[in-house]
Tab-separated table of C-alpha atoms and ligand atoms in Angstrom:
chain	number	residue	atom	x	y	z
A	292	MET	CA	61.110	206.697	56.125
A	293	GLU	CA	61.323	203.737	58.326
A	294	LYS	CA	58.187	201.207	58.623
A	295	ILE	CA	57.766	199.904	62.784
A	296	CYS	CA	56.007	198.025	64.251
A	297	VAL	CA	54.793	198.547	67.242
A	298	ILE	CA	54.350	195.674	69.931
A	299	GLY	CA	50.957	195.997	72.585
A	300	LEU	CA	48.049	198.568	71.868
A	301	GLY	CA	47.235	199.822	75.053
A	302	TYR	CA	48.511	203.083	77.150
A	303	ILE	CA	51.732	203.513	75.803
A	304	GLY	CA	51.916	201.699	72.507
A	305	LEU	CA	48.726	203.451	70.851
A	306	PRO	CA	49.590	206.627	71.565
A	307	THR	CA	53.221	205.898	69.904
A	308	SER	CA	51.839	204.218	67.142
A	309	GLY	CA	49.673	206.982	66.322
A	310	PHE	CA	52.381	209.209	66.992
A	311	PHE	CA	55.050	207.557	64.825
A	312	ALA	CA	52.239	207.525	62.357
A	313	SER	CA	51.794	210.827	62.986
A	314	LYS	CA	55.122	212.098	61.635
A	315	GLY	CA	54.941	210.710	58.653
A	316	PHE	CA	56.028	206.416	59.606
A	317	HIS	CA	53.930	203.757	58.455
A	318	VAL	CA	53.211	201.796	61.530
A	319	HIS	CA	51.590	198.570	62.381
A	320	GLY	CA	50.506	198.016	65.976
A	321	THR	CA	49.619	194.624	67.221
A	322	ASP	CA	47.718	193.223	70.046
A	323	VAL	CA	47.080	190.033	71.699
A	324	ASN	CA	43.695	190.921	72.307
A	325	GLU	CA	40.731	190.858	69.641
A	326	SER	CA	38.656	193.622	70.295
A	327	VAL	CA	41.313	196.557	70.709
A	328	ILE	CA	42.211	195.903	67.192
A	329	ASN	CA	38.369	195.897	66.572
A	330	THR	CA	37.887	199.717	67.667
A	331	LEU	CA	40.879	200.321	66.192
A	332	SER	CA	39.430	199.167	63.119
A	333	ARG	CA	36.832	201.309	63.308
A	334	GLY	CA	39.454	204.230	63.812
A	335	ASP	CA	38.339	204.389	67.445
A	336	ILE	CA	40.223	203.876	70.683
A	337	HIS	CA	39.721	202.251	74.134
A	338	ILE	CA	41.558	204.043	76.210
A	339	GLU	CA	40.480	207.796	77.643
A	340	GLU	CA	43.217	209.864	76.220
A	341	PRO	CA	43.454	213.781	76.023
A	342	GLY	CA	43.941	214.171	71.993
A	343	LEU	CA	44.230	210.443	70.991
A	344	VAL	CA	41.126	209.717	69.354
A	345	ASP	CA	41.916	212.476	66.053
A	346	VAL	CA	45.616	211.092	65.932
A	347	ILE	CA	44.212	207.237	65.653
A	348	LYS	CA	41.085	208.278	63.414
A	349	SER	CA	42.905	210.370	60.458
A	350	ALA	CA	46.203	208.106	61.156
A	351	VAL	CA	43.756	204.418	60.608
A	352	GLU	CA	41.487	206.666	57.921
A	353	THR	CA	44.560	207.747	55.509
A	354	LYS	CA	46.057	204.002	56.649
A	355	GLN	CA	49.291	205.320	57.735
A	356	LEU	CA	48.481	203.504	61.061
A	357	THR	CA	47.415	199.670	60.284
A	358	VAL	CA	46.430	196.942	63.506
A	359	SER	CA	46.165	193.562	63.688
A	360	THR	CA	46.745	190.462	66.041
A	361	SER	CA	49.941	189.485	64.978
A	362	PRO	CA	52.729	191.112	63.423
A	363	VAL	CA	54.809	191.914	60.513
A	364	GLU	CA	57.891	192.304	59.063
A	365	ALA	CA	59.520	196.189	60.080
A	366	ASP	CA	62.799	198.305	60.328
A	367	VAL	CA	61.321	198.917	63.741
A	368	PHE	CA	60.172	197.028	66.649
A	369	ILE	CA	58.653	198.189	69.251
A	370	ILE	CA	57.838	196.543	72.403
A	371	ALA	CA	54.805	198.162	75.131
A	372	VAL	CA	53.338	195.248	76.266
A	373	PRO	CA	53.283	195.332	80.459
A	374	THR	CA	54.835	194.083	83.105
A	375	PRO	CA	53.059	193.354	86.238
A	376	ILE	CA	54.228	191.741	89.170
A	377	PHE	CA	52.882	188.469	90.583
A	378	GLU	CA	51.608	188.392	93.797
A	379	ASN	CA	54.638	187.680	95.264
A	380	GLU	CA	56.197	191.120	94.087
A	381	ASN	CA	58.649	189.415	91.455
A	382	ALA	CA	58.223	190.404	87.679
A	383	ASN	CA	56.067	188.797	85.871
A	384	LEU	CA	57.882	188.940	82.397
A	385	ASP	CA	55.789	186.626	80.487
A	386	TYR	CA	54.363	189.281	78.552
A	387	VAL	CA	58.444	190.103	77.515
A	388	ARG	CA	59.167	186.953	77.146
A	389	LYS	CA	56.385	185.388	74.707
A	390	ALA	CA	56.490	189.701	72.541
A	391	THR	CA	60.128	189.034	71.716
A	392	GLU	CA	59.499	185.199	70.636
A	393	ASN	CA	56.047	186.547	68.228
A	394	ILE	CA	58.521	189.030	66.877
A	395	ILE	CA	60.965	186.368	65.599
A	396	PRO	CA	59.251	184.602	62.029
A	397	TYR	CA	59.328	188.797	61.139
A	398	LEU	CA	62.441	189.583	62.446
A	399	ASN	CA	65.338	190.606	59.747
A	400	LYS	CA	69.313	190.864	60.335
A	401	GLY	CA	69.578	195.293	60.184
A	402	ASN	CA	66.228	195.904	62.119
A	403	VAL	CA	65.705	197.802	65.642
A	404	VAL	CA	64.274	195.706	68.311
A	405	ILE	CA	63.567	198.572	71.291
A	406	VAL	CA	62.026	197.632	74.213
A	407	GLU	CA	59.454	200.386	75.937
A	408	SER	CA	58.172	198.653	79.230
A	409	THR	CA	59.276	198.829	81.529
A	410	ILE	CA	61.318	196.462	82.824
A	411	PRO	CA	63.907	195.343	86.165
A	412	PRO	CA	67.637	195.273	85.390
A	413	ARG	CA	69.537	192.789	83.957
A	414	THR	CA	65.568	191.829	81.583
A	415	ILE	CA	67.852	192.875	77.685
A	416	ASP	CA	70.487	191.176	78.428
A	417	ASP	CA	69.184	187.886	80.654
A	418	VAL	CA	65.655	187.923	78.999
A	419	VAL	CA	65.148	189.417	75.282
A	420	VAL	CA	68.413	188.583	74.191
A	421	PRO	CA	68.291	184.819	74.844
A	422	ILE	CA	64.822	184.754	72.628
A	423	ILE	CA	66.595	187.213	69.385
A	424	GLN	CA	69.836	184.272	70.114
A	425	GLU	CA	67.057	180.997	70.042
A	426	GLY	CA	66.176	182.834	66.862
A	427	GLY	CA	69.128	182.392	65.024
A	428	PHE	CA	69.851	186.532	65.473
A	429	LYS	CA	73.249	187.381	66.821
A	430	PRO	CA	72.884	191.096	68.605
A	431	GLU	CA	76.466	191.170	70.220
A	432	ASP	CA	77.589	191.500	66.817
A	433	ASN	CA	75.322	193.844	65.762
A	434	GLU	CA	73.045	191.766	63.740
A	435	VAL	CA	69.679	192.775	65.311
A	436	TYR	CA	69.776	196.294	67.754
A	437	VAL	CA	68.171	195.564	70.520
A	438	ALA	CA	68.056	198.706	72.765
A	439	HIS	CA	65.570	199.675	75.628
A	440	CYS	CA	63.431	203.255	75.944
A	441	PRO	CA	61.809	203.455	78.686
A	442	GLU	CA	58.827	205.489	78.538
A	443	ARG	CA	58.052	208.442	80.985
A	444	VAL	CA	55.040	210.176	79.602
A	445	ILE	CA	52.524	210.598	82.199
A	446	PRO	CA	48.235	209.881	81.719
A	447	GLY	CA	46.997	212.682	80.508
A	448	ARG	CA	49.511	214.317	78.776
A	449	ILE	CA	50.615	211.857	77.072
A	450	MET	CA	50.769	213.393	73.238
A	451	ILE	CA	52.706	215.945	74.648
A	452	GLU	CA	55.209	214.481	76.536
A	453	LEU	CA	55.327	211.954	73.495
A	454	VAL	CA	56.953	214.520	71.612
A	455	GLU	CA	59.210	216.943	74.236
A	456	ASN	CA	60.513	215.062	76.804
A	457	ASN	CA	63.869	213.677	77.049
A	458	ARG	CA	64.542	210.197	76.168
A	459	MET	CA	66.817	207.700	77.461
A	460	VAL	CA	68.112	204.773	75.165
A	461	GLY	CA	70.224	201.792	76.285
A	462	GLY	CA	71.825	199.297	73.533
A	463	TYR	CA	72.901	195.960	74.749
A	464	THR	CA	75.887	197.308	72.236
A	465	ASN	CA	77.070	200.701	71.748
A	466	GLU	CA	76.008	200.769	68.041
A	467	ALA	CA	72.396	199.497	68.973
A	468	ALA	CA	72.041	202.551	71.117
A	469	VAL	CA	73.325	204.794	68.039
A	470	LYS	CA	70.714	203.160	66.059
A	471	ALA	CA	66.918	203.730	68.164
A	472	ALA	CA	68.421	206.674	69.458
A	473	GLU	CA	68.321	208.117	65.667
A	474	VAL	CA	64.384	206.530	65.367
A	475	TYR	CA	63.590	208.976	68.838
A	476	ARG	CA	65.413	211.412	67.057
A	477	GLN	CA	63.058	211.667	64.365
A	478	VAL	CA	60.372	212.453	65.940
A	479	VAL	CA	60.790	214.367	69.676
A	480	ASP	CA	61.852	217.941	70.427
A	481	GLY	CA	62.930	216.625	73.725
A	482	GLU	CA	67.326	215.457	74.143
A	483	VAL	CA	67.917	211.566	73.315
A	484	PHE	CA	70.372	210.347	75.163
A	485	GLU	CA	72.680	206.984	74.716
A	486	THR	CA	73.344	204.768	77.554
A	487	THR	CA	73.493	200.909	77.889
A	488	ALA	CA	70.765	198.904	78.587
A	489	ILE	CA	71.189	198.113	82.436
A	490	THR	CA	71.651	201.976	83.054
A	491	ALA	CA	67.953	202.509	81.694
A	492	GLU	CA	66.490	200.516	82.445
A	493	MET	CA	67.809	201.420	86.288
A	494	SER	CA	66.732	204.847	85.764
A	495	LYS	CA	63.632	204.740	85.083
A	496	LEU	CA	63.334	202.549	87.754
A	497	MET	CA	65.009	205.101	90.054
A	498	GLU	CA	62.996	207.180	88.960
A	499	ASN	CA	59.766	206.470	90.175
A	500	THR	CA	61.177	204.900	92.828
A	501	PHE	CA	62.663	208.495	94.048
A	502	ARG	CA	58.852	209.357	93.737
A	503	ASP	CA	57.885	206.673	96.000
A	504	VAL	CA	59.370	207.460	98.626
A	505	ASN	CA	59.057	210.714	98.845
A	506	ILE	CA	55.598	210.290	98.852
A	507	ALA	CA	55.773	207.663	101.518
A	508	LEU	CA	57.839	210.823	103.254
A	509	ALA	CA	54.525	212.764	103.085
A	510	ASN	CA	52.746	209.538	103.941
A	511	GLU	CA	54.548	209.214	106.944
A	512	LEU	CA	53.775	213.013	108.005
A	513	ALA	CA	49.923	212.819	107.821
A	514	LYS	CA	50.135	209.443	109.948
A	515	ILE	CA	52.211	211.578	112.830
A	516	SER	CA	50.038	214.780	112.424
A	517	GLU	CA	46.789	212.744	112.787
A	518	LYS	CA	48.389	211.523	116.176
A	519	LEU	CA	49.728	215.284	116.417
A	520	GLY	CA	47.323	217.209	115.636
A	521	VAL	CA	49.243	218.936	113.150
A	522	ASN	CA	48.028	220.222	109.605
A	523	ALA	CA	50.036	218.195	107.419
A	524	HIS	CA	49.354	220.585	104.787
A	525	GLU	CA	50.514	223.728	106.384
A	526	VAL	CA	53.299	221.609	107.814
A	527	ILE	CA	54.494	220.539	103.744
A	528	LYS	CA	53.746	224.642	102.528
A	529	LEU	CA	56.294	225.859	104.499
A	530	ALA	CA	58.578	223.556	104.034
A	531	ASN	CA	57.956	223.618	100.871
A	532	MET	CA	59.417	227.503	101.090
A	533	HIS	CA	63.208	226.043	102.107
A	534	PRO	CA	65.181	226.309	98.429
A	535	ARG	CA	65.704	223.298	98.752
A	536	VAL	CA	62.998	220.497	99.952
A	537	ASN	CA	59.764	219.784	97.849
A	538	ILE	CA	57.818	217.225	100.298
A	539	HIS	CA	55.604	215.258	98.720
A	540	GLN	CA	51.422	215.321	98.926
A	541	PRO	CA	49.653	212.420	101.452
A	542	GLY	CA	47.130	210.476	100.297
A	543	PRO	CA	45.148	207.308	100.095
A	544	GLY	CA	47.952	205.050	98.624
A	545	VAL	CA	50.217	204.802	95.929
A	546	GLY	CA	48.514	204.153	92.450
A	547	GLY	CA	48.716	202.543	89.114
A	548	HIS	CA	50.779	200.707	86.608
A	549	CYS	CA	53.786	202.090	87.201
A	550	ILE	CA	54.965	203.799	90.565
A	551	ALA	CA	52.995	201.301	92.596
A	552	VAL	CA	55.254	198.788	90.928
A	553	ASP	CA	58.363	199.599	89.531
A	554	PRO	CA	59.725	199.243	92.977
A	555	TYR	CA	59.629	195.870	93.422
A	556	PHE	CA	61.922	195.203	90.539
A	557	ILE	CA	64.729	196.424	92.267
A	558	VAL	CA	63.398	195.076	95.232
A	559	GLU	CA	63.660	191.723	93.293
A	560	LYS	CA	67.214	192.095	92.436
A	561	ALA	CA	68.218	193.244	95.435
A	562	LYS	CA	66.232	192.311	98.105
A	563	GLY	CA	69.348	192.575	101.416
A	564	LEU	CA	70.200	196.364	100.366
A	565	SER	CA	66.891	198.046	99.419
A	566	PRO	CA	65.180	198.694	103.042
A	567	LEU	CA	64.687	202.039	102.354
A	568	ILE	CA	62.443	201.367	99.436
A	569	GLN	CA	61.024	198.744	101.190
A	570	THR	CA	59.596	200.770	103.253
A	571	SER	CA	58.121	203.639	101.465
A	572	ARG	CA	56.218	200.766	99.836
A	573	LYS	CA	54.671	199.499	102.837
A	574	ILE	CA	54.126	202.852	104.581
A	575	ASN	CA	51.952	203.707	100.542
A	576	LYS	CA	50.759	200.566	101.377
A	577	SER	CA	49.307	200.941	104.624
A	578	MET	CA	47.390	204.232	103.586
A	579	PRO	CA	43.527	201.839	102.501
A	580	GLN	CA	43.610	200.927	105.724
A	581	PHE	CA	44.460	204.572	107.111
A	582	VAL	CA	42.180	205.659	105.092
A	583	ILE	CA	39.503	202.859	106.434
A	584	ASP	CA	40.196	203.684	109.823
A	585	GLN	CA	39.423	206.906	109.602
A	586	VAL	CA	35.777	206.052	108.166
A	587	ASP	CA	35.841	203.786	110.604
A	588	LYS	CA	36.415	206.489	113.334
A	589	LEU	CA	33.407	209.276	111.707
A	590	THR	CA	30.785	206.208	111.586
A	591	HIS	CA	31.483	205.042	114.970
A	592	ASN	CA	27.698	206.289	116.241
A	593	ILE	CA	26.400	205.234	113.378
A	594	GLN	CA	23.755	202.393	112.500
A	595	ASN	CA	24.458	200.327	108.661
A	596	PRO	CA	26.055	203.968	107.046
A	597	THR	CA	26.615	205.023	103.862
A	598	ILE	CA	29.569	205.847	102.293
A	599	ALA	CA	29.373	208.195	98.552
A	600	VAL	CA	33.030	207.409	97.135
A	601	LEU	CA	33.554	209.830	94.349
A	602	GLY	CA	36.877	209.152	92.136
A	603	LEU	CA	37.814	205.140	91.972
A	604	THR	CA	41.571	206.103	89.358
A	605	TYR	CA	44.588	205.982	91.312
A	606	LYS	CA	45.147	209.710	90.045
A	607	GLY	CA	43.318	212.216	88.820
A	608	ASN	CA	41.396	213.011	85.335
A	609	VAL	CA	42.081	209.410	84.185
A	610	ASP	CA	39.631	206.558	83.693
A	611	ASP	CA	42.315	203.725	84.606
A	612	MET	CA	42.048	201.897	87.583
A	613	ARG	CA	44.667	199.522	87.762
A	614	GLU	CA	46.520	199.008	91.209
A	615	SER	CA	43.853	202.140	92.578
A	616	PRO	CA	44.394	202.385	96.030
A	617	ALA	CA	40.812	202.996	95.687
A	618	VAL	CA	39.447	200.215	94.289
A	619	THR	CA	41.081	198.924	97.409
A	620	ILE	CA	39.744	200.324	99.672
A	621	VAL	CA	35.975	200.376	98.737
A	622	ASN	CA	36.603	196.897	98.086
A	623	GLN	CA	37.876	196.771	101.839
A	624	LEU	CA	34.712	198.690	102.977
A	625	ILE	CA	31.814	197.153	101.294
A	626	SER	CA	33.752	193.493	102.714
A	627	ASN	CA	33.187	195.470	106.351
A	628	GLY	CA	29.333	196.361	106.099
A	629	TYR	CA	29.330	199.776	104.327
A	630	ASN	CA	26.777	200.419	102.295
A	631	VAL	CA	28.914	202.925	99.509
A	632	LYS	CA	28.215	203.760	96.420
A	633	CYS	CA	30.605	204.634	94.349
A	634	HIS	CA	30.982	208.239	91.522
A	635	ASP	CA	33.703	208.218	88.392
A	636	PRO	CA	32.627	210.840	86.010
A	637	HIS	CA	36.096	209.221	84.020
A	638	VAL	CA	34.968	204.740	84.160
A	639	LYS	CA	33.532	203.768	81.905
A	640	ASN	CA	30.114	200.629	83.902
A	641	ASP	CA	31.927	197.812	82.226
A	642	ALA	CA	35.401	198.969	83.545
A	643	THR	CA	34.429	198.042	86.728
A	644	GLU	CA	32.514	195.608	88.542
A	645	LEU	CA	31.168	197.902	90.769
A	646	SER	CA	28.211	199.279	90.518
A	647	LEU	CA	28.361	203.691	89.334
A	648	PHE	CA	26.090	205.849	90.458
A	649	ASN	CA	25.630	209.361	89.160
A	650	LEU	CA	26.960	212.157	91.607
A	651	GLU	CA	23.293	213.627	93.199
A	652	HIS	CA	22.079	209.593	93.055
A	653	ALA	CA	25.901	208.469	95.087
A	654	LEU	CA	26.121	211.522	97.138
A	655	ALA	CA	22.070	210.358	98.643
A	656	ASP	CA	21.707	209.729	101.875
A	657	SER	CA	24.550	208.741	102.327
A	658	ASP	CA	26.500	209.715	105.756
A	659	ILE	CA	30.250	210.602	104.078
A	660	ALA	CA	31.375	211.848	101.182
A	661	LEU	CA	34.785	209.704	101.030
A	662	VAL	CA	37.059	211.449	98.083
A	663	LEU	CA	39.775	209.039	96.567
A	664	SER	CA	40.248	210.732	93.092
A	665	ASP	CA	41.225	214.583	92.273
A	666	HIS	CA	39.571	214.456	89.313
A	667	ASN	CA	38.935	218.516	87.596
A	668	VAL	CA	35.430	218.750	87.985
A	669	PHE	CA	35.617	217.400	92.009
A	670	LYS	CA	37.623	220.311	92.347
A	671	GLU	CA	34.507	222.816	90.920
A	672	LEU	CA	31.811	221.310	93.484
A	673	SER	CA	29.773	223.345	95.211
A	674	SER	CA	29.124	222.610	98.547
A	675	SER	CA	25.513	223.271	97.941
A	676	ILE	CA	25.548	219.343	96.181
A	677	PHE	CA	26.929	217.758	99.304
A	678	VAL	CA	24.505	219.645	101.360
A	679	SER	CA	21.072	219.136	99.440
A	680	ASN	CA	21.795	215.029	98.554
A	681	MET	CA	23.703	214.366	101.498
A	682	LYS	CA	22.408	213.323	105.234
A	683	THR	CA	25.465	215.124	106.927
A	684	PRO	CA	27.298	216.640	105.143
A	685	VAL	CA	30.662	215.145	106.008
A	686	VAL	CA	33.513	215.330	103.669
A	687	LEU	CA	36.435	212.993	104.111
A	688	ASP	CA	39.262	213.450	101.893
A	689	THR	CA	41.921	212.270	101.143
A	690	LYS	CA	43.390	214.608	97.697
A	691	ASN	CA	42.639	217.700	99.315
A	692	CYS	CA	40.873	218.619	96.209
A	693	ILE	CA	37.518	220.232	97.821
A	694	PRO	CA	37.278	223.593	98.213
A	695	GLU	CA	36.689	224.908	102.078
A	696	SER	CA	32.939	225.897	102.442
A	697	GLU	CA	31.322	226.478	105.869
A	698	GLU	CA	28.590	224.029	104.877
A	699	LEU	CA	30.988	220.780	105.196
A	700	THR	CA	32.265	219.414	107.486
A	701	LEU	CA	35.732	218.682	105.684
A	702	TYR	CA	38.355	216.650	106.691
A	703	GLN	CA	41.839	215.740	104.595
A	704	ILE	CA	44.236	213.114	104.875
A	705	GLY	CA	46.745	215.741	106.129
A	706	ASN	CA	44.560	217.664	108.005
A	707	LEU	CA	42.784	215.254	110.130
A	708	SER	CA	42.476	217.264	113.603
A	709	GLY	CA	39.051	218.305	115.238
A	710	LEU	CA	37.887	214.703	113.761
A	711	LYS	CA	35.137	213.543	115.356
A	712	SER	CA	32.241	210.905	115.445
A	713	ILE	CA	29.418	211.833	113.594
A	714	GLU	CA	25.976	211.876	115.547
A	715	GLY	CA	24.556	208.622	115.060
B	177	NAD	N1	50.607	204.131	81.790
B	177	NAD	C1	51.979	204.302	82.019
B	177	NAD	O1	51.319	205.462	82.417
B	177	NAD	C2	53.259	203.937	81.859
B	177	NAD	C3	54.293	205.029	81.929
B	177	NAD	C4	55.399	204.994	81.088
B	177	NAD	C5	55.657	203.255	81.533
B	177	NAD	N2	54.541	202.686	81.184
B	177	NAD	C6	55.333	201.031	80.510
B	177	NAD	O2	54.988	200.490	79.291
B	177	NAD	C7	54.357	199.084	79.592
B	177	NAD	C8	52.712	199.167	79.282
B	177	NAD	O3	51.815	199.647	80.028
B	177	NAD	P1	49.879	200.246	79.091
B	177	NAD	O4	50.346	201.213	80.521
B	177	NAD	O5	50.870	200.479	77.951
B	177	NAD	O6	50.036	198.681	80.010
B	177	NAD	P2	47.923	197.909	79.302
B	177	NAD	O7	47.992	197.352	79.388
B	177	NAD	O8	47.662	199.330	79.212
B	177	NAD	O9	48.733	198.101	77.320
B	177	NAD	C9	48.991	196.591	76.911
B	177	NAD	C10	48.626	195.923	75.737
B	177	NAD	O10	49.477	194.883	75.762
B	177	NAD	C11	48.606	193.694	74.901
B	177	NAD	N3	49.937	192.761	75.052
B	177	NAD	C12	50.420	191.507	76.317
B	177	NAD	N4	50.665	190.893	75.422
B	177	NAD	C13	51.058	190.787	73.843
B	177	NAD	C14	51.458	190.243	73.016
B	177	NAD	N5	52.348	189.568	73.577
B	177	NAD	N6	51.757	190.842	71.761
B	177	NAD	C15	51.106	192.025	71.919
B	177	NAD	N7	49.813	192.590	72.563
B	177	NAD	C16	49.983	192.098	74.094
B	177	NAD	C17	47.315	193.925	75.735
B	177	NAD	O11	46.357	193.273	75.256
B	177	NAD	C18	47.476	195.177	76.248
B	177	NAD	O12	46.191	196.343	74.991
B	177	NAD	C19	54.718	199.040	81.270
B	177	NAD	O13	56.039	197.896	81.150
B	177	NAD	C20	54.507	199.974	81.936
B	177	NAD	O14	54.858	199.583	83.115
B	177	NAD	C21	53.531	202.479	81.305
């Protein structure tokens, strides 16, 4: 079986390494972060993902997976490094550039280089291939097979979706698409589709842009519903009974490393042609302020209000706070002078500069509980925990996940009708 070298051992690269190792490949994982390598060398993991720890522990023990801070020679290189945006919202491809440069000394003719990181259109052609050419190889003549195989897994189900999802493999050449597709066909149950690099780049970006645009529509509906006194959740439920309608859910904004970032990769390449995508981004980015406006209204009559925040991650049941609207909201509330006490059972103390409290302490003497992530544990909370700890049992639930109860005053983003200031 081929030897695989994975570059970048984060939310994507680590599960991918464990997955290929569990299928019998010899995998060498590399990461520039030494503490990641130290943790993995012990058979531990540095991220939270169901089913991952056992896979890594066993792969490290059997030496099917080895790790270090630098690459090794291999048949296949998989690049899974971050692709964030700069402050000006342009793609930061520094990590992709560096990772590609780093593998050049270990590259041999006949090797396959696959970029799994999400990248703007033409990145394989304009960024990755030129570095490999400068390294002395001719990808255009298939001396090295270069391809983009974007990752579509969803955190929380990564180990399942790595097996089940369909994959698209975009080759710099037709032969590169075939060679890279062969790698995945050996291990996945889903279908593997071959295409060109730019088509794969664009398809991945459009998947997340589709979701961003549709979430923006739901968020716009939530704002309109607040003005008109309509329950947006009821509207969505009824509208979605139409066989061809699927309105998404409103919330506190869009976070994470993907949906909140990927649309900008298209905008950067086609600014004048993407007004819908740009407006959707603006709407979703406006949601934290919309949430803060509701907090302001609720606490208008209270001196030094205390807010208990439940959930800091960008979505439920994960530990990931990247681009999280919850963090934006908390920081803004703090700088607006609120006392804020945060609770998130998925976030470790050393992962955030915010002080974390256990649930009872966060709720103690608070004026509002502000729910910002839909962790399963929150869906099961009984009203008594709010009633017995809070000053006033008022819950502003931005994720529509707290069970209704006669004992609670419950407002949801999407159902804010009757919202009135708490008496001081
Ligand atoms: N997380 C997701 O849910 C998800 C889903 C689909 C696609 N993606 C895409 O996958 C890519 C990786 O995302 P992630 O969430 O795994 O990121 P991550 O930040 O969790 O992990 C990336 C790792 O790469 C390491 N790294 C950076 N530069 C390196 C280099 N030159 N050599 C070796 N290691 C290096 C970092 O130290 C880090 O540990 C991104 O493009 C992202 O958009 C992510």
